[in-house]
Coordinates of C-alpha atoms in Angstrom, one line a residue:
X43 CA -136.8 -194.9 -89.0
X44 CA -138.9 -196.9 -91.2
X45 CA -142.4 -198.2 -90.8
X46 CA -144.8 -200.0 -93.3
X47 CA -148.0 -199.0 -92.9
X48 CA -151.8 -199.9 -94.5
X49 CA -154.0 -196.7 -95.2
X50 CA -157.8 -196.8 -95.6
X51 CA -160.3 -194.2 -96.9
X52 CA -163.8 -194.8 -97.7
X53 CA -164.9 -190.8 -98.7
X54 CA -168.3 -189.2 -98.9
X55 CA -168.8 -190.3 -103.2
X56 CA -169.3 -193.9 -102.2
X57 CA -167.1 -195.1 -104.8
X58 CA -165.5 -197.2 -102.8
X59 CA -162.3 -198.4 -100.5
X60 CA -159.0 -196.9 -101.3
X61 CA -156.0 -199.0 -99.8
X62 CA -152.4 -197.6 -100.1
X63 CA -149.5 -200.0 -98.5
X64 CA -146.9 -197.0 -97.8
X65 CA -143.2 -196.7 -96.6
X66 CA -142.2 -194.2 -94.4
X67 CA -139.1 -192.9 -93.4
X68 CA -138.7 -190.4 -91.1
X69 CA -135.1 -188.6 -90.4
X70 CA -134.5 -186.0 -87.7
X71 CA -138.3 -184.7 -88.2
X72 CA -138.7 -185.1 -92.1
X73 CA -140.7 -187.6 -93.8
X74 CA -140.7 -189.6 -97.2
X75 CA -143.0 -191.5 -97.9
X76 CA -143.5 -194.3 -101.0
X77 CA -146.4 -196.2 -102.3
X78 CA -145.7 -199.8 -102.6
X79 CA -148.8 -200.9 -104.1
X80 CA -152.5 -199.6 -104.0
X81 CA -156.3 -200.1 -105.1
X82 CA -159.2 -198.8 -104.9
X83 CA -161.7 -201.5 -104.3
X84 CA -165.4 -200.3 -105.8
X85 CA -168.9 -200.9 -103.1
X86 CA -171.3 -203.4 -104.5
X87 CA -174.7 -202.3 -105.1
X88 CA -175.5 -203.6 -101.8
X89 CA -172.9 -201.6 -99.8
X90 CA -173.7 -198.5 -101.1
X91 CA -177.6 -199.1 -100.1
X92 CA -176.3 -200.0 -96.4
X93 CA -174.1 -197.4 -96.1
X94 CA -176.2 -194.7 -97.8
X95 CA -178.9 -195.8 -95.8
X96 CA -176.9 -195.9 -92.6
X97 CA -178.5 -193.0 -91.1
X98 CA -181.8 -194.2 -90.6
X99 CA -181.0 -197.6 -89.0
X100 CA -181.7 -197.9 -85.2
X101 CA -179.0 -197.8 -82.7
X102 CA -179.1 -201.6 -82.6
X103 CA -178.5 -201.9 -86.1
X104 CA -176.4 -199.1 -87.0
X105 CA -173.8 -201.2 -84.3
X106 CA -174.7 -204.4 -86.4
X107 CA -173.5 -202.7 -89.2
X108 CA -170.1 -200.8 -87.4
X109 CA -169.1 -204.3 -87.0
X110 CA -170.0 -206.1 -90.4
X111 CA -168.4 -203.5 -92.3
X112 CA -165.1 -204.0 -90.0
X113 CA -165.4 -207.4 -90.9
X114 CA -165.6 -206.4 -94.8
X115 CA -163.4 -204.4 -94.2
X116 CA -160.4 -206.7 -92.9
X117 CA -161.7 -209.0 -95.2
X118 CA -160.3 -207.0 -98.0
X119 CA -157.2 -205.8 -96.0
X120 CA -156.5 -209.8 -96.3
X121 CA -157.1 -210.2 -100.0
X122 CA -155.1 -207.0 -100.9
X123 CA -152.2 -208.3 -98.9
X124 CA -152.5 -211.7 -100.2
X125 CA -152.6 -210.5 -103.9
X126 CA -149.4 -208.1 -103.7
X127 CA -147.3 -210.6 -101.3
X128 CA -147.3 -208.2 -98.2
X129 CA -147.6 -211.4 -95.3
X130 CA -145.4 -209.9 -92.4
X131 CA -144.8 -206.9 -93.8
X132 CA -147.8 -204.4 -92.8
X133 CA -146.6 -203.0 -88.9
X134 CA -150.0 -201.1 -88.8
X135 CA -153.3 -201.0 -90.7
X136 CA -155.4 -197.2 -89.9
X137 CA -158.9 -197.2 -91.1
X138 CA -160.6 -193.7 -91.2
X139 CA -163.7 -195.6 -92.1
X140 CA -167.1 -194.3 -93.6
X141 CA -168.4 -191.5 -92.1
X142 CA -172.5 -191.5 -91.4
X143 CA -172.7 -188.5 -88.6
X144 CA -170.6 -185.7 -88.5
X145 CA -172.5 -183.2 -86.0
X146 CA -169.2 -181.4 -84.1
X147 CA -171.0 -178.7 -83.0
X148 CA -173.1 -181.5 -80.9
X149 CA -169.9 -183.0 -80.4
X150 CA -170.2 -186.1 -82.1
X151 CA -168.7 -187.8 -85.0
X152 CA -169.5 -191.1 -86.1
X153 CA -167.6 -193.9 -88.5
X154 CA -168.5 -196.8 -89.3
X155 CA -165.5 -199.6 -89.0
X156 CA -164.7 -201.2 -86.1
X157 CA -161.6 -201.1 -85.7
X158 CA -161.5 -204.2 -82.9
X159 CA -162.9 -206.3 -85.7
X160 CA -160.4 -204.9 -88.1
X161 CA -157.9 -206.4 -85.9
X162 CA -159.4 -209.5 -85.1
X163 CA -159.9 -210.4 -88.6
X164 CA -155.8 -209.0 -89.8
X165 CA -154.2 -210.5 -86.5
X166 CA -152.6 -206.8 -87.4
X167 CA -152.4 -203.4 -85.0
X168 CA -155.1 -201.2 -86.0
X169 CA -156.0 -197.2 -85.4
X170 CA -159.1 -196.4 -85.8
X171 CA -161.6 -193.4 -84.5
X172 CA -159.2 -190.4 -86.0
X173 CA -161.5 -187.3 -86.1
X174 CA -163.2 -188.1 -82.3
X175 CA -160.4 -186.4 -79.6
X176 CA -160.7 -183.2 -81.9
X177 CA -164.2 -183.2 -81.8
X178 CA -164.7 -183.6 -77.5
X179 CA -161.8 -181.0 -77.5
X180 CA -164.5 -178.8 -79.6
X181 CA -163.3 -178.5 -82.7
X182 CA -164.7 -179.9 -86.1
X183 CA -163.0 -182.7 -86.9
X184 CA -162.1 -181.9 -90.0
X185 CA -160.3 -181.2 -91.8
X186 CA -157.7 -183.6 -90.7
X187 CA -155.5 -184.2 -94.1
X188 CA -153.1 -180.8 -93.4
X189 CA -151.1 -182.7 -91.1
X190 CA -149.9 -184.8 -94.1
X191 CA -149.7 -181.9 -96.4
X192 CA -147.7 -179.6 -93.9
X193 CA -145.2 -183.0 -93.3
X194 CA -145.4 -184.5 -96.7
X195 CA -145.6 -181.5 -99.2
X196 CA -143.9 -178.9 -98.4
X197 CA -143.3 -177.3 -101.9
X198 CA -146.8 -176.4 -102.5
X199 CA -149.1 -173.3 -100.7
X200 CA -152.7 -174.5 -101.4
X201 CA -154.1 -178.0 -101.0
X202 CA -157.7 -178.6 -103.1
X203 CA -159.5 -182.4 -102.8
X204 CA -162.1 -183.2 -104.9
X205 CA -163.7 -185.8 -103.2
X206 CA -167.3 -185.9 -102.4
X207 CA -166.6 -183.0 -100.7
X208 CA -164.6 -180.4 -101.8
X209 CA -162.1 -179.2 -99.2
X210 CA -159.2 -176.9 -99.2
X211 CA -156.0 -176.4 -97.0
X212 CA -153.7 -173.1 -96.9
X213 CA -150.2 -173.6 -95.9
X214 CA -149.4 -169.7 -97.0
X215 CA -150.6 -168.6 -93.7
X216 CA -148.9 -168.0 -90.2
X217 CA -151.5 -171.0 -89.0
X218 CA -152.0 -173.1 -91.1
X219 CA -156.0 -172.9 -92.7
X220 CA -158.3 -175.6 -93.5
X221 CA -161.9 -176.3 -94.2
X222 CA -164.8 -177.6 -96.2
X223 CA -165.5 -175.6 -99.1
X224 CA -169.0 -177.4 -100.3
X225 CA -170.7 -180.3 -101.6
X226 CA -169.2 -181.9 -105.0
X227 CA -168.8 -185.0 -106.5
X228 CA -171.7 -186.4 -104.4
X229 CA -174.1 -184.3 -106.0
X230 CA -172.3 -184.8 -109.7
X231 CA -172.8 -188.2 -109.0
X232 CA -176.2 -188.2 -108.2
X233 CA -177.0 -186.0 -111.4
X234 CA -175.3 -188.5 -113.2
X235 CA -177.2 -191.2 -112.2
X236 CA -180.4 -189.7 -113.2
X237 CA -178.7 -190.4 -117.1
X238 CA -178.3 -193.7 -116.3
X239 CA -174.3 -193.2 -115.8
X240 CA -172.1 -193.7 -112.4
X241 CA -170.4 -190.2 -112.5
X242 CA -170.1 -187.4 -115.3
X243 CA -166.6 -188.9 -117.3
X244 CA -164.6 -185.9 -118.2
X245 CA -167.7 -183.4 -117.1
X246 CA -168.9 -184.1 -120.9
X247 CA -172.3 -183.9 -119.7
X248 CA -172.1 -180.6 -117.7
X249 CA -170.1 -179.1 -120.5
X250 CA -173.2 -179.6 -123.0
X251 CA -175.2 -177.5 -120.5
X252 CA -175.5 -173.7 -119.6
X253 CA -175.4 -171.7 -116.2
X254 CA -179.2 -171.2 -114.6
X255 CA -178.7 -168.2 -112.6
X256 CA -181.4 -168.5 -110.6
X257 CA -180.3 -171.5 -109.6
X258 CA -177.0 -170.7 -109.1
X259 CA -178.4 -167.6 -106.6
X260 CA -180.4 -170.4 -104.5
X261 CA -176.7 -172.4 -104.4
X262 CA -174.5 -169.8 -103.3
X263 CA -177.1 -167.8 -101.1
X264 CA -176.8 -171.4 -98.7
X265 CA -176.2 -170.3 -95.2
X266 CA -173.3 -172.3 -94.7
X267 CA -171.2 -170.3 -96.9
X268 CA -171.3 -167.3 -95.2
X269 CA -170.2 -169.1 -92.0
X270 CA -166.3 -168.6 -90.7
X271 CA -164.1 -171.1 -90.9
X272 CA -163.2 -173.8 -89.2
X273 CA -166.0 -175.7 -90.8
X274 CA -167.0 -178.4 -92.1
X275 CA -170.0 -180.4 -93.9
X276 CA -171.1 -184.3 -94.1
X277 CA -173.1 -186.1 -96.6
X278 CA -176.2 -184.9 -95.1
X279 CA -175.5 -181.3 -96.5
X280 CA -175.6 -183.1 -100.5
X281 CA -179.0 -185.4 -99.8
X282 CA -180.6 -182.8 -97.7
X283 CA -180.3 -179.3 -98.7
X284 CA -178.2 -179.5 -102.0
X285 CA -180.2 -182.0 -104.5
X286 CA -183.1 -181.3 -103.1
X287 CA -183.1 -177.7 -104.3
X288 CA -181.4 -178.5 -107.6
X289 CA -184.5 -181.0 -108.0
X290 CA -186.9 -178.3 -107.2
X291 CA -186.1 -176.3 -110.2
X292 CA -187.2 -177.7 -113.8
X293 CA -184.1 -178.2 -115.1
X294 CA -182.2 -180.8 -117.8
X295 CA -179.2 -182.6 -116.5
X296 CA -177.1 -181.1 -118.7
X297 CA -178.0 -177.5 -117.5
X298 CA -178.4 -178.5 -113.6
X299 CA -174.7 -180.2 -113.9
X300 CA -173.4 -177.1 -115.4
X301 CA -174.6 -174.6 -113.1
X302 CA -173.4 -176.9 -110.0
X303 CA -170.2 -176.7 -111.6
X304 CA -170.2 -173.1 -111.7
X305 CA -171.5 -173.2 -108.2
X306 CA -168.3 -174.9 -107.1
X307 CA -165.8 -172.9 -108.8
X308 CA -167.7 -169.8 -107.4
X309 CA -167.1 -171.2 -104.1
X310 CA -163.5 -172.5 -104.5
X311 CA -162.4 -168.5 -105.5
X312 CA -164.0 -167.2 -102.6
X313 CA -162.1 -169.7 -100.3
X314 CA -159.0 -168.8 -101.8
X315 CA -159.6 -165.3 -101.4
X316 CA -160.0 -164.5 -98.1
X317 CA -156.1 -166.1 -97.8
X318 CA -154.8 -165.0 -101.1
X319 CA -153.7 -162.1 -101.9
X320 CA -153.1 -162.1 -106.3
X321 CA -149.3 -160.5 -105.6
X322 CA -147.5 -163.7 -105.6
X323 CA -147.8 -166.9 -108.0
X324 CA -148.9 -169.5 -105.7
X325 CA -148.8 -173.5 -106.3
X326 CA -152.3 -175.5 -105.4
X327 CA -152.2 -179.3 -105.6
X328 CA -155.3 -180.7 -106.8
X329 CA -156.3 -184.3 -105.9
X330 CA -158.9 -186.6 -105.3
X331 CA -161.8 -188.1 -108.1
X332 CA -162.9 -184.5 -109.4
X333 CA -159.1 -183.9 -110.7
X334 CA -160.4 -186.6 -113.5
X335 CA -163.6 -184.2 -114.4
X336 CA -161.3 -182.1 -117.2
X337 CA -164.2 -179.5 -117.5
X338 CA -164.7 -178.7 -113.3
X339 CA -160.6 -178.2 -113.6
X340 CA -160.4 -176.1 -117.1
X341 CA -163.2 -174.1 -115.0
X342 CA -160.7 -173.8 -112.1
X343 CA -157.9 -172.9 -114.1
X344 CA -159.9 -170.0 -115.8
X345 CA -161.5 -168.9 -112.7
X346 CA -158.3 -168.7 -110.5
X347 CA -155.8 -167.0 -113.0
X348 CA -156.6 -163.5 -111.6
X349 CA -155.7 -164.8 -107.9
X350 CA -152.3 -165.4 -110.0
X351 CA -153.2 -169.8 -108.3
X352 CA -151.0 -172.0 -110.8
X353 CA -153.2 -175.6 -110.3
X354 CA -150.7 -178.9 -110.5
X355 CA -152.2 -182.1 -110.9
X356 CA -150.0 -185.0 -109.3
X357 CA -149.7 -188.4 -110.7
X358 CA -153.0 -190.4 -110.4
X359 CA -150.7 -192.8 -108.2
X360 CA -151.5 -189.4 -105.7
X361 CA -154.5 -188.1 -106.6
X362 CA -156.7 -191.7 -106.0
X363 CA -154.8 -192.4 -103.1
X364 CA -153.6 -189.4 -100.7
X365 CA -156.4 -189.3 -98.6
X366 CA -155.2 -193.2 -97.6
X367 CA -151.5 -192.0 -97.7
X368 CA -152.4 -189.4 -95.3
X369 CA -154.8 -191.2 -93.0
X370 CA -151.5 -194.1 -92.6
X371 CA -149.6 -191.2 -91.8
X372 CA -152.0 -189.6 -89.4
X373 CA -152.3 -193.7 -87.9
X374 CA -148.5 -193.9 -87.5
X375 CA -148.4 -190.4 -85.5
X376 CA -150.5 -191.9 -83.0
X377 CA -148.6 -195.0 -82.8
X378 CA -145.6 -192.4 -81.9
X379 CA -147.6 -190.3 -79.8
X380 CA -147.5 -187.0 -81.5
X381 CA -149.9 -184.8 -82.4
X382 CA -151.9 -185.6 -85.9
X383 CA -154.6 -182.9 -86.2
X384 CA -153.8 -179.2 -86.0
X385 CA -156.3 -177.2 -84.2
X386 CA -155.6 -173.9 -85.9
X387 CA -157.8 -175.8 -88.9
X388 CA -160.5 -177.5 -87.0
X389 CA -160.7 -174.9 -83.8
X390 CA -159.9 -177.5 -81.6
X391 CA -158.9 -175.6 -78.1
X392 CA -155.3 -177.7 -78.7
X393 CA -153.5 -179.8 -80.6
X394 CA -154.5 -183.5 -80.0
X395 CA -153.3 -187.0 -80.8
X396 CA -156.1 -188.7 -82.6
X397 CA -157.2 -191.8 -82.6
X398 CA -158.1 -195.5 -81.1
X399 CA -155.6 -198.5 -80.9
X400 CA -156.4 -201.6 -80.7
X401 CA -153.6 -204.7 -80.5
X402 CA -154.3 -207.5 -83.2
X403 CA -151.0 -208.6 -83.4
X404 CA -149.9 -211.6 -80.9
X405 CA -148.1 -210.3 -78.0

């Protein structure tokens, strides 16, 4: 069977919109899947205010904004299907949205995104609402990519996104593994911008700098670490707990983006060890916007060699646009009615079919 299907991911980094138009053929339970086109469409200076600043609007306006950024957001759906000659192609559009709350163990989670505007504005079926099922059936919410990796991937044990979270997924297991490792390209980012700069190209800056141990102490001694899995983190964790204590040391950039670094890679090796075992050469796929920062990965390389963890860096075709892949995949399983988020990762009480549809299409 084959389905056509429009992906959207707006992550943690506010970078922007990622859009993947993807064809996927499923045959007796296996999937292929191929990008047909793709872009990643950058916020304005005005949209990452509004959504930065999401958290502090009022209920009234927080809903204003759910349903202007849907707009937006099928807005650019239009354009990108104008510009690559998609008109009655796309069966489905699935928007993850922009996450501003994330509080499972409340037993909320929040996107902004309507995805009844979505609809409205495409004419086009849209999912929507992917992580809230998961979360009333108590589990995180998150991770929710595995499903994609254990169905799309199937060659590789270990699953590591850069985003502005760092997250990591472990198929080597009897059930499959998943959570939020720590905060990453959010806080580069922010570091960056004190320099003027949008994000740290290659990791030239941290490279310049050198490890404050202290500092890296404070990082590592975080509570959150020391939790079990599942868990998971929002942006909240970055502005509120993260920078703040980076900015509370006197520090240059240089040597503050360095010893985050360090503070990631630390974190990343003890992930992986509680799942590997350093007997067996195990492949880990590396994606999102932190596989482009070559001195975070030539730390990562160094620091998992003893856990015998061989890192593979896709195409960037994959790496800027598997989390939309995955979240059209994820939208298509709930068209089907199968399950699309595996509670053994987010400690959901069951397996649940995720998500909110809503008709755009003419009947």
């Amino acid at each position: 069977m084959i389905y056509r299907v429009i992906g959207l991911m707006s992550g943690s980094s506010l970078d922007g919109l990622d859009i993947a138009f993807v064809e996927f053929d499923e045959s007796g339970g296996k999937w292929g899947y191929e990008i047909k086109a793709a872009e990643s469409i950058a916020y304005s200076g005005d949209w990452v205010s509004k959504l930065k600043n999401a958290p502090q609007l009022s209920a009234y306006d927080y809903l204003l904004l759910h349903s202007e950024y849907g707009r937006f957001t099928g807005d650019l759906v239009n354009s990108f299907i104008d510009r690559n000659n998609l008109d009655h192609q796309v069966q489905l559009i699935v928007s993850h949205g922009h996450t501003v709350f994330h509080k499972p163990g409340l037993g909320m989670t929040a996107q902004l995104g309507d995805g009844a505007t979505i609809a409205a504005v495409t004419g086009i079926n849209v999912v929507s609402d992917l992580r809230a099922l998961d979360v009333a059936f108590g589990g995180q919410g998150a991770p929710i990519v595995p499903i994609g990796e254990k169905l799309l991937f199937i060659d590789y044990s270990i699953f590591l996104n850069l985003g502005g979270i760092a997250n990591i997924s472990f198929a080597n297991t009897d059930n499959y593994r998943a959570f939020d490792v720590c905060a990453n390209n959010r806080v580069l980012n922010m570091l960056a911008g004190k320099t003027g700069k949008e994000y740290d190209e290659g990791g030239n800056i941290a490279a310049e700098g050198k490890v404050d141990t202290a500092l890296l102490t404070r990082l590592n001694s975080l509570p959150y670490f020391k939790l079990p899995y599942p868990k998971s983190l929002d942006n909240s964790f970055s502005d509120d707990y993260i920078f703040p204590i980076i900015e509370s040391v006197d520090l240059s950039v240089p040597n503050a983006m360095r010893t985050f670094v360090e503070h990631v890679v630390m974190q990343i090796g003890y992930a992986c060890q509680q799942f590997v075992k350093g007997n067996e050469s195990l492949k880990m796929m590396v994606t999102g916007g932190g596989t482009h920062n070559t001195f975070l990965i030539n730390r990562l390389k160094e620091h998992l060699q003893a856990l015998q963890i061989n890192l593979e860096i896709p195409p960037n075709e994959l790496i800027n646009n598997k989390e939309a892949l995955i979240m059209a995949l994820i939208g298509l399983l709930r068209w089907r009615e199968e399950y699309n988020v595996i509670s053994s990762v987010t400690g959901a009480k069951r397996d649940s079919i995720n998500g909110a549809v809503w008709i755009g299409q003419e009947a």
